[in-house]
Coordinates of C-alpha atoms and ligand atoms in Angstrom, one line a residue:
M1 CA -39.8 -38.8 -26.7
S2 CA -40.0 -39.3 -30.4
A3 CA -38.4 -36.9 -33.0
D4 CA -41.9 -36.0 -34.2
T5 CA -42.9 -34.9 -30.7
T6 CA -39.8 -32.8 -30.3
T7 CA -40.3 -31.1 -33.6
A8 CA -44.0 -30.5 -32.8
Q9 CA -43.0 -28.9 -29.5
E10 CA -40.3 -26.8 -31.1
A11 CA -43.1 -25.3 -33.5
L12 CA -45.3 -24.4 -30.5
T13 CA -46.0 -20.7 -29.8
F14 CA -47.1 -19.3 -26.4
A15 CA -50.6 -19.0 -27.8
D16 CA -50.7 -22.8 -28.4
L17 CA -50.0 -23.6 -24.7
G18 CA -53.5 -22.8 -23.3
L19 CA -52.4 -19.7 -21.2
S20 CA -55.0 -17.1 -20.5
P21 CA -55.1 -13.8 -22.7
K22 CA -54.0 -11.7 -19.8
V23 CA -50.9 -13.9 -19.3
L24 CA -50.2 -14.1 -23.0
S25 CA -50.3 -10.3 -23.2
A26 CA -47.7 -10.0 -20.4
V27 CA -45.5 -12.6 -22.1
T28 CA -45.7 -10.6 -25.2
D29 CA -44.7 -7.4 -23.3
A30 CA -41.8 -9.3 -21.8
G31 CA -40.5 -9.7 -25.4
Y32 CA -40.6 -13.5 -25.6
T33 CA -41.6 -14.9 -29.0
K34 CA -41.2 -18.5 -28.4
P35 CA -41.5 -20.9 -25.5
T36 CA -38.4 -22.5 -24.3
P37 CA -38.4 -26.4 -24.3
I38 CA -39.1 -26.6 -20.6
Q39 CA -42.0 -24.2 -21.0
A40 CA -43.4 -26.0 -24.1
G41 CA -43.2 -29.2 -22.3
A42 CA -44.4 -28.2 -18.7
I43 CA -47.1 -25.6 -19.3
P44 CA -49.8 -27.7 -21.0
H45 CA -49.5 -30.4 -18.2
S46 CA -49.6 -27.9 -15.4
L47 CA -52.6 -26.1 -16.9
Q48 CA -54.4 -29.5 -16.9
G49 CA -53.6 -29.8 -13.1
K50 CA -51.2 -32.7 -13.6
D51 CA -48.0 -33.1 -11.4
V52 CA -44.8 -32.2 -13.3
L53 CA -41.3 -33.3 -12.8
G54 CA -39.1 -30.8 -14.6
I55 CA -35.4 -31.6 -14.9
A56 CA -34.0 -28.4 -15.8
Q57 CA -31.5 -25.9 -14.5
T58 CA -31.7 -22.1 -14.1
G59 CA -31.3 -20.3 -17.3
T60 CA -33.7 -22.7 -19.3
G61 CA -36.7 -20.4 -18.6
K62 CA -38.1 -22.8 -16.0
T63 CA -39.3 -20.0 -13.7
A64 CA -41.8 -18.9 -16.3
A65 CA -42.6 -22.6 -16.9
F66 CA -44.4 -22.7 -13.5
V67 CA -45.3 -19.1 -13.0
L68 CA -47.3 -18.7 -16.2
P69 CA -49.6 -21.6 -15.7
M70 CA -49.9 -20.7 -12.0
I71 CA -51.2 -17.2 -12.8
T72 CA -53.6 -18.6 -15.4
R73 CA -55.0 -21.1 -12.9
L74 CA -55.3 -18.5 -10.2
E75 CA -57.6 -16.3 -12.3
K76 CA -60.4 -18.4 -10.8
G77 CA -61.0 -18.1 -7.1
R78 CA -59.9 -15.8 -4.2
A79 CA -57.5 -15.9 -1.4
R80 CA -58.5 -16.3 2.3
A81 CA -56.8 -14.9 5.3
R82 CA -53.8 -16.9 6.4
M83 CA -54.7 -19.6 3.8
P84 CA -52.3 -19.1 0.8
R85 CA -53.6 -20.8 -2.4
T86 CA -50.2 -21.7 -3.8
L87 CA -46.8 -22.2 -2.3
I88 CA -43.4 -22.0 -4.0
L89 CA -40.4 -23.2 -2.1
E90 CA -37.0 -21.8 -3.0
P91 CA -33.6 -22.7 -1.5
T92 CA -32.3 -19.1 -1.2
R93 CA -33.7 -15.7 -0.5
E94 CA -32.5 -14.3 -3.7
L95 CA -34.2 -17.0 -5.7
A96 CA -37.4 -16.4 -3.8
A97 CA -37.2 -12.6 -4.5
Q98 CA -36.4 -13.3 -8.2
V99 CA -39.5 -15.5 -8.5
E100 CA -41.5 -12.7 -6.9
E101 CA -40.2 -10.4 -9.6
N102 CA -41.4 -12.9 -12.2
F103 CA -44.9 -12.7 -10.8
V104 CA -44.8 -8.9 -11.0
K105 CA -43.7 -9.1 -14.7
Y106 CA -46.0 -12.0 -15.9
G107 CA -48.8 -11.0 -13.5
K108 CA -49.1 -7.4 -14.4
N109 CA -52.6 -7.8 -15.9
N110 CA -53.9 -9.9 -12.9
R111 CA -54.6 -8.7 -9.4
L112 CA -52.6 -11.2 -7.4
T113 CA -51.5 -10.9 -3.9
V114 CA -47.9 -12.3 -3.5
A115 CA -46.3 -12.8 -0.1
L116 CA -42.6 -13.4 0.3
L117 CA -41.4 -15.3 3.4
I118 CA -37.7 -15.2 3.6
G119 CA -35.2 -14.9 6.4
G120 CA -33.5 -11.7 7.2
V121 CA -36.7 -9.7 7.0
S122 CA -39.0 -8.8 9.9
F123 CA -41.8 -11.3 10.7
D124 CA -44.3 -8.5 11.3
E125 CA -44.6 -7.3 7.7
Q126 CA -44.8 -10.9 6.4
E127 CA -47.5 -11.7 9.0
K128 CA -49.6 -8.7 7.9
K129 CA -49.4 -9.9 4.3
L130 CA -50.4 -13.4 5.3
E131 CA -53.3 -12.0 7.2
R132 CA -54.7 -10.2 4.3
G133 CA -54.7 -13.4 2.3
A134 CA -52.1 -14.4 -0.4
D135 CA -52.7 -16.0 -3.7
V136 CA -49.1 -16.9 -4.0
L137 CA -46.7 -17.6 -1.2
I138 CA -43.0 -17.7 -2.1
A139 CA -40.8 -19.0 0.8
T140 CA -37.6 -20.5 1.9
P141 CA -38.4 -23.7 3.9
G142 CA -37.0 -22.5 7.3
R143 CA -38.9 -19.2 7.4
L144 CA -42.1 -20.9 6.2
L145 CA -41.9 -23.4 9.1
D146 CA -41.2 -20.5 11.6
H147 CA -44.5 -18.8 10.5
F148 CA -46.3 -22.1 10.6
E149 CA -45.1 -22.9 14.1
R150 CA -46.2 -19.3 15.3
G151 CA -49.7 -20.3 14.2
K152 CA -49.8 -17.6 11.5
L153 CA -50.3 -19.7 8.6
L154 CA -52.5 -22.5 7.5
L155 CA -51.4 -24.7 4.6
T156 CA -54.6 -26.6 4.1
G157 CA -55.7 -24.2 1.4
V158 CA -52.7 -24.8 -0.9
E159 CA -53.8 -26.0 -4.3
I160 CA -50.5 -25.8 -6.1
L161 CA -47.1 -26.6 -4.6
V162 CA -43.9 -25.8 -6.5
I163 CA -40.6 -27.2 -5.2
D164 CA -37.9 -25.4 -7.1
E165 CA -34.1 -26.2 -7.2
A166 CA -34.6 -29.5 -5.3
D167 CA -31.0 -30.7 -5.7
R168 CA -29.8 -27.4 -4.3
M169 CA -32.2 -27.8 -1.3
L170 CA -30.6 -31.3 -0.8
D171 CA -27.1 -29.5 -0.8
M172 CA -28.3 -27.1 1.7
G173 CA -29.8 -29.7 4.0
F174 CA -33.4 -28.7 3.5
I175 CA -34.9 -32.0 2.6
P176 CA -36.4 -32.9 6.0
D177 CA -38.1 -29.5 6.0
I178 CA -39.5 -30.2 2.5
E179 CA -40.8 -33.5 3.6
R180 CA -42.5 -31.9 6.6
I181 CA -44.0 -29.2 4.5
C182 CA -45.3 -31.6 1.9
K183 CA -47.1 -33.5 4.6
L184 CA -48.8 -30.4 5.9
I185 CA -50.4 -29.7 2.4
P186 CA -53.5 -31.5 1.2
F187 CA -52.8 -34.7 -0.7
T188 CA -55.1 -33.5 -3.5
R189 CA -52.8 -30.6 -4.4
Q190 CA -50.9 -30.2 -7.7
T191 CA -47.1 -30.5 -7.2
L192 CA -44.6 -28.9 -9.7
F193 CA -41.1 -30.1 -9.0
F194 CA -38.0 -28.9 -10.5
S195 CA -34.4 -30.0 -10.1
A196 CA -31.3 -29.7 -12.2
T197 CA -30.1 -33.2 -11.4
M198 CA -31.7 -36.3 -9.9
P199 CA -29.6 -37.7 -7.2
P200 CA -31.2 -40.7 -5.4
E201 CA -32.4 -38.6 -2.4
I202 CA -34.4 -36.4 -4.9
T203 CA -35.7 -39.4 -6.8
K204 CA -37.0 -40.8 -3.5
L205 CA -38.7 -37.5 -2.8
T206 CA -40.5 -37.4 -6.1
E207 CA -41.6 -41.0 -5.7
Q208 CA -43.1 -40.1 -2.2
F209 CA -44.8 -36.8 -3.1
L210 CA -45.5 -36.7 -6.9
H211 CA -48.5 -38.5 -8.4
A212 CA -48.1 -39.8 -12.0
P213 CA -46.0 -36.8 -13.0
A214 CA -45.3 -35.5 -16.5
R215 CA -41.5 -35.8 -16.7
I216 CA -40.0 -33.0 -18.8
E217 CA -36.2 -33.2 -19.1
V218 CA -34.0 -30.5 -20.6
A219 CA -30.5 -31.6 -21.3
R220 CA -27.8 -29.8 -19.2
A221 CA -25.7 -27.3 -21.0
A222 CA -22.7 -29.1 -22.1
T223 CA -21.4 -26.5 -24.5
T224 CA -19.8 -23.2 -23.9
N225 CA -20.4 -20.2 -26.0
S226 CA -17.9 -19.7 -28.8
S227 CA -17.8 -15.9 -28.1
I228 CA -16.1 -16.5 -24.8
T229 CA -12.3 -16.6 -24.8
Q230 CA -11.4 -19.1 -22.2
R231 CA -8.1 -19.4 -20.7
L232 CA -6.3 -21.4 -17.9
V233 CA -3.8 -19.8 -15.6
K234 CA -1.3 -21.7 -13.6
S235 CA -0.8 -20.9 -10.0
G236 CA 0.8 -22.2 -6.8
S237 CA -1.8 -23.9 -4.7
K238 CA -1.6 -21.8 -1.6
P239 CA -4.4 -19.3 -1.1
W240 CA -2.0 -16.4 -1.2
D241 CA -0.5 -17.6 -4.4
K242 CA -3.9 -17.8 -6.0
R243 CA -4.8 -14.4 -4.8
E244 CA -1.7 -12.9 -6.3
T245 CA -2.3 -14.7 -9.6
L246 CA -5.9 -13.3 -9.6
R247 CA -4.8 -9.7 -8.9
N248 CA -2.1 -9.9 -11.6
L249 CA -4.8 -11.1 -14.1
I250 CA -7.3 -8.4 -13.1
R251 CA -4.6 -5.7 -13.5
S252 CA -3.3 -7.1 -16.7
E253 CA -6.8 -6.9 -18.3
G254 CA -6.9 -3.1 -17.8
D255 CA -9.8 -1.3 -19.4
A256 CA -11.0 -4.4 -21.2
L257 CA -12.3 -5.5 -17.8
K258 CA -15.7 -3.6 -17.4
N259 CA -17.0 -5.9 -14.7
A260 CA -16.4 -9.4 -13.5
I261 CA -17.8 -12.2 -11.3
I262 CA -15.1 -14.1 -9.4
F263 CA -16.3 -17.6 -8.5
C264 CA -15.0 -19.5 -5.5
N265 CA -16.0 -23.0 -4.5
R266 CA -16.8 -22.3 -0.8
K267 CA -18.2 -19.4 1.2
I268 CA -15.1 -19.2 3.4
E269 CA -13.0 -18.6 0.2
V270 CA -15.5 -16.0 -0.9
S271 CA -15.1 -14.1 2.4
D272 CA -11.3 -14.4 2.4
L273 CA -10.9 -13.3 -1.2
F274 CA -13.3 -10.5 -0.8
K275 CA -11.4 -9.1 2.2
S276 CA -8.1 -9.5 0.5
L277 CA -9.3 -7.7 -2.7
Q278 CA -10.7 -4.9 -0.7
K279 CA -7.4 -4.6 1.1
H280 CA -5.8 -4.2 -2.1
E281 CA -8.2 -1.5 -3.0
F282 CA -10.1 -3.1 -5.7
D283 CA -13.7 -2.0 -6.3
V284 CA -15.3 -5.3 -5.0
G285 CA -18.3 -6.7 -3.4
A286 CA -19.2 -10.3 -2.3
L287 CA -22.3 -12.6 -2.2
H288 CA -22.4 -15.2 0.3
G289 CA -25.0 -17.0 2.4
D290 CA -24.1 -15.4 5.7
M291 CA -25.0 -11.8 4.6
D292 CA -28.4 -10.5 5.7
Q293 CA -30.9 -10.1 2.9
R294 CA -30.7 -6.3 2.7
A295 CA -26.9 -6.4 2.3
R296 CA -27.1 -9.1 -0.3
M297 CA -29.8 -7.2 -2.3
A298 CA -27.8 -3.9 -2.0
M299 CA -24.7 -5.7 -3.2
L300 CA -26.5 -7.2 -6.2
D301 CA -28.0 -3.8 -7.1
N302 CA -24.7 -2.1 -6.9
F303 CA -23.1 -4.7 -9.2
R304 CA -26.1 -4.7 -11.6
S305 CA -26.0 -0.8 -11.9
G306 CA -22.2 -0.7 -12.5
R307 CA -21.4 0.9 -9.2
L308 CA -19.3 -2.2 -8.2
K309 CA -16.8 -3.7 -10.6
L310 CA -16.0 -7.0 -9.1
L311 CA -18.3 -9.5 -7.4
V312 CA -17.0 -12.5 -5.5
A313 CA -19.5 -15.3 -5.3
S314 CA -20.1 -18.9 -4.6
D315 CA -22.0 -21.1 -7.0
V316 CA -24.7 -21.4 -4.3
A317 CA -25.0 -17.7 -3.8
A318 CA -25.0 -16.9 -7.5
R319 CA -27.1 -19.7 -8.7
G320 CA -30.0 -18.7 -10.7
L321 CA -29.4 -15.0 -10.2
D322 CA -30.3 -12.9 -13.2
I323 CA -27.0 -11.0 -13.4
P324 CA -26.6 -9.0 -16.7
D325 CA -23.8 -9.5 -19.1
V326 CA -20.3 -9.2 -17.6
S327 CA -17.0 -8.7 -19.5
H328 CA -15.1 -11.3 -17.4
V329 CA -15.5 -14.4 -15.3
F330 CA -12.8 -15.5 -13.0
N331 CA -12.7 -18.9 -11.5
F332 CA -10.7 -18.5 -8.4
D333 CA -11.2 -22.2 -7.9
V334 CA -11.7 -24.8 -10.6
P335 CA -15.3 -25.9 -10.0
I336 CA -15.9 -29.4 -8.6
H337 CA -18.9 -30.1 -10.8
A338 CA -17.9 -29.7 -14.5
E339 CA -21.4 -28.3 -15.3
D340 CA -20.8 -25.4 -12.9
Y341 CA -18.0 -24.4 -15.2
V342 CA -20.4 -24.0 -18.1
H343 CA -22.8 -22.0 -15.9
R344 CA -20.1 -19.8 -14.5
I345 CA -18.5 -18.8 -17.7
G346 CA -22.1 -18.5 -19.3
R347 CA -22.3 -15.3 -17.3
T348 CA -20.2 -13.6 -19.9
G349 CA -20.3 -13.4 -23.7
R350 CA -24.1 -13.1 -23.8
A351 CA -26.2 -11.5 -26.6
G352 CA -23.4 -12.1 -29.2
R353 CA -20.9 -10.0 -27.2
S354 CA -17.5 -11.3 -26.6
G355 CA -16.4 -12.3 -23.1
K356 CA -13.4 -13.7 -21.3
S357 CA -13.0 -16.3 -18.6
F358 CA -9.9 -17.1 -16.7
T359 CA -9.5 -20.2 -14.5
V360 CA -6.9 -20.4 -11.9
V361 CA -5.4 -23.8 -11.9
T362 CA -3.3 -25.5 -9.3
R363 CA -1.7 -28.9 -9.3
G364 CA -4.5 -30.4 -7.3
D365 CA -7.1 -29.3 -9.8
T366 CA -6.2 -31.5 -12.8
K367 CA -8.9 -34.1 -12.2
H368 CA -11.7 -31.5 -12.2
L369 CA -10.2 -29.7 -15.1
D370 CA -10.2 -32.9 -17.2
A371 CA -13.9 -33.4 -16.2
I372 CA -14.6 -30.0 -17.7
E373 CA -12.8 -30.6 -20.9
K374 CA -14.4 -33.9 -21.2
L375 CA -17.9 -32.4 -20.6
T376 CA -17.4 -29.5 -23.0
G377 CA -15.4 -31.5 -25.5
Q378 CA -12.9 -28.7 -25.7
T379 CA -9.3 -28.2 -24.8
I380 CA -8.9 -24.9 -22.9
E381 CA -5.8 -23.0 -23.7
W382 CA -3.2 -21.8 -21.2
H383 CA -3.1 -18.1 -20.8
D384 CA 0.6 -17.7 -20.4
G385 CA 3.0 -20.5 -20.6
D386 CA 5.7 -18.3 -19.1
L387 CA 5.7 -19.3 -15.5
S388 CA 8.1 -16.5 -14.5
T389 CA 5.2 -14.1 -14.6
L390 CA 3.5 -16.1 -11.8
A391 CA 6.1 -16.2 -9.2
P392 CA 4.4 -16.5 -5.8
V393 CA 4.6 -13.3 -4.0
T394 CA 2.7 -13.5 -0.7
E395 CA 1.0 -10.3 0.5
E396 CA 0.7 -8.3 3.5
D397 CA -2.9 -9.3 4.0
D398 CA -1.8 -12.9 4.7
A399 CA 0.6 -11.8 7.4
P400 CA -1.7 -11.9 10.4
R401 CA -2.5 -15.5 9.6
R402 CA 1.1 -16.7 9.5
G403 CA 2.2 -18.8 12.3
R404 CA 4.5 -21.7 12.5
G405 CA 4.6 -23.7 9.3
A406 CA 3.1 -20.8 7.3
P407 CA 4.7 -19.9 4.0
K408 CA 7.5 -17.5 3.7
R409 CA 7.1 -14.2 1.8
V410 CA 8.7 -14.7 -1.5
R411 CA 10.3 -11.9 -3.5
G412 CA 8.9 -12.0 -6.9
K413 CA 7.5 -9.9 -9.8
A414 CA 5.1 -7.8 -7.6
D415 CA 7.7 -5.4 -6.3
G416 CA 5.6 -2.5 -7.7
E417 CA 2.8 -3.6 -5.5
R418 CA 4.9 -3.7 -2.5
K419 CA 6.2 -0.1 -3.2
R420 CA 2.6 1.0 -3.4
D421 CA 1.9 -0.6 -0.1
H422 CA 4.9 1.3 1.3
K423 CA 3.5 4.6 0.0
R424 CA 0.3 3.8 2.0
G425 CA 2.6 3.6 5.0
R426 CA 2.0 -0.1 5.8
K427 CA 4.5 -2.0 7.8
E428 CA 5.8 -4.8 5.6
E429 CA 7.9 -7.8 6.3
V430 CA 9.6 -9.2 3.3
V431 CA 11.4 -12.5 3.6
E432 CA 13.7 -13.2 0.8
A433 CA 12.9 -16.4 -1.0
K434 CA 15.3 -19.1 -0.8
P435 CA 16.1 -20.6 -4.1
A436 CA 14.7 -23.8 -3.0
D437 CA 11.3 -22.2 -2.5
V438 CA 11.1 -20.9 -6.0
Q439 CA 12.4 -24.2 -7.3
E440 CA 9.7 -26.1 -5.5
F441 CA 7.1 -23.8 -6.7
R442 CA 8.2 -24.1 -10.3
A443 CA 8.4 -27.9 -10.1
E444 CA 4.8 -27.9 -8.7
V445 CA 3.3 -25.8 -11.5
A446 CA 5.3 -27.7 -14.2
D447 CA 3.9 -30.8 -12.8
I448 CA 0.4 -29.7 -13.6
A449 CA 1.1 -29.8 -17.3
E450 CA 2.7 -33.3 -17.0
E451 CA -0.1 -34.8 -15.0
R452 CA -2.7 -33.4 -17.4
R453 CA -0.9 -34.9 -20.4
T454 CA -0.8 -38.2 -18.8
R455 CA -4.5 -38.0 -18.0
K456 CA -5.5 -37.0 -21.4
D457 CA -3.7 -39.8 -23.0
A458 CA -5.5 -42.2 -20.8
I459 CA -8.9 -40.5 -21.7
K460 CA -8.0 -40.6 -25.4
S461 CA -7.2 -44.3 -25.4
D462 CA -10.3 -45.0 -23.3
N463 CA -12.5 -43.2 -25.8
A464 CA -10.7 -44.8 -28.8
S465 CA -11.4 -48.2 -27.3
R466 CA -15.1 -47.3 -27.0
G467 CA -15.2 -45.6 -30.4
A468 CA -16.6 -42.4 -28.8
R469 CA -15.8 -38.8 -29.3
P470 CA -14.5 -37.1 -26.1
G471 CA -17.9 -35.6 -24.9
N472 CA -20.0 -38.7 -25.4
A473 CA -19.0 -40.8 -22.6
S474 CA -19.7 -38.1 -20.0
N475 CA -22.9 -37.0 -21.7
Q476 CA -24.2 -40.6 -21.5
S477 CA -23.3 -41.0 -17.9
R478 CA -24.9 -37.7 -16.9
R479 CA -28.0 -38.7 -18.6
D480 CA -28.0 -42.2 -16.9
D481 CA -27.6 -40.3 -13.6
R482 CA -30.7 -38.4 -14.2
R483 CA -32.8 -41.2 -15.4
P484 CA -32.7 -43.8 -12.7
N485 CA -36.4 -44.5 -13.3
R486 CA -36.6 -44.8 -17.1
S487 CA -38.5 -48.0 -16.9
N488 CA -41.2 -46.2 -14.9
D489 CA -43.8 -45.3 -17.5
D490 CA -45.2 -42.6 -15.2
L491 CA -42.1 -40.7 -15.5
N492 CA -41.5 -41.0 -19.2
D493 CA -44.0 -38.5 -20.4
G494 CA -41.8 -36.0 -22.3
T495 CA -38.2 -35.4 -22.7
V496 CA -36.8 -32.4 -24.6
G497 CA -33.3 -31.3 -25.0
F498 CA -31.0 -28.6 -26.3
G499 CA -28.6 -31.2 -27.8
D500 CA -25.2 -29.7 -28.2
D501 CA -26.5 -26.2 -29.2
M502 CA -26.6 -23.2 -27.0
P503 CA -30.3 -22.3 -27.0
A504 CA -30.9 -18.9 -28.7
F505 CA -32.8 -17.5 -25.7
M506 CA -29.8 -17.9 -23.5
K507 CA -28.0 -15.5 -25.7
I508 CA -30.8 -12.8 -25.4
E509 CA -29.7 -9.9 -23.4
V510 CA -31.1 -9.9 -19.9
K511 CA -33.1 -6.9 -18.9
V512 CA -32.7 -5.7 -15.4
Ligands
LIG1 P1 -34.9 -18.9 -15.7 O1 -34.4 -20.3 -16.2 O2 -36.2 -19.0 -15.2 O3 -33.9 -18.4 -14.7 O4 -34.9 -17.9 -16.9 C1 -33.7 -17.4 -17.5 C2 -33.9 -16.2 -18.2 O5 -34.6 -16.5 -19.5 C3 -34.6 -15.1 -17.6 O6 -34.0 -13.9 -17.7 C4 -36.0 -15.0 -18.3 O7 -36.5 -13.7 -18.3 C5 -35.6 -15.5 -19.7 N1 -36.7 -16.1 -20.4 C6 -37.7 -17.0 -19.9 N2 -38.4 -17.5 -20.8 C7 -38.0 -17.0 -22.1 C8 -38.5 -17.1 -23.4 N3 -39.4 -17.9 -23.7 N4 -37.7 -16.4 -24.3 C9 -36.7 -15.6 -24.0 N5 -36.3 -15.5 -22.7 C10 -36.9 -16.2 -21.7

């Protein structure tokens, strides 16, 4: 895309995009003054009935990029029983529910019937809605196919298909379901396809199911907001060491910590950490895929309304959720994908407020940490160089899991905590640490610094030899990853990007 095209798109207003007056009025009521790049790029094409390939992550305004033109196009025509006119596929129930909220917000001047087909909710209610006829069907793939197989749904009337968060669908094993669904919908439909990244499996899917799509690409966020104070915190690598480190951090933040999201890499860690924090009497909730829909919604509501202070979540469970500004983000695990770091900490420091993020780092994390620093072009400071404050004290909650080969309880700085446990009348076994245990731990955390220094030197000399600044190499390779088909003219329709700047709309306070 030429610089002229980009500038022209930047100057666009919502009124220039071709949306209906009813939709424009709802957008004005939502308080948006300017379309985001993905909206400016995708809306005109989708209003013309073209297929769209939107490469954009959540937070870029991509939901409105497909919801607004859909509502405009649905103003003509009516829904028939069991034959939805449009279908939106989402990987998780929360995302599906969030898209439904978007229809309520942007469709307030339109009389649309929206049906949500997600797991964890009774079939009966959903069937009744289908029976009445739905203009918009928002579904997770599994539940959609369940309804289809029960004979309660016909997909032959679908005029517009949206596949959202395609790469997340891939991670969650939904691609065979998506392929099946695509084959059940008329070939003449319009398809709007969104993915944050374009791994080969997703590219294959787009080649199979999109027809001459307009490609709109929004660069991934590679910068972190300067109003977020970011710190790294050294920890021993055992789960109980990390939990102790986290508890110390939470306590040391005192009243400055209004509310926090604690990110883990896997759902098993979410569950373990949640139970542990609960045991230690923190005001905590968790979001993970195994909870039923009602429990997850209730948990989110409690957190949004301030009734819960801490929320433990995985990237998958938290992805795309419109969670309001939080004072703190803790990375219990260093994220495996560097971009996830930017998204995680972007939950704080919104709307010009200050925020804090702490990342618990163990010896095995240096590779991922380097990738984060390379992506953001920043060196993240250590919170407290004094390792003595982070002596590994294992806790009572780990005791039931101890078997042979399990770690010994080490007497450290958290004596006060153990006293409190005594007061609560809990039985406690304390095994005095052998000097060798402590030494081993200290050697381990000291090695983190050394290993990182070595890696950094290697990266520096690599960059120097390429004449690149630290962020460039990774930016380039990420872009290449997402453009395997750059030679394909069909896919080269329009590319817009945020460059290195945090887009202003991302700093706008989120209303809930
Ligand atoms: P999404 O990427 O769809 O999850 O949107 C992220 C957030 O941006 C949501 O809270 C939207 O309400 C908000 N948003 C969407 N479009 C705009 C816009 N044009 N201006 C300001 N905020 C927007």
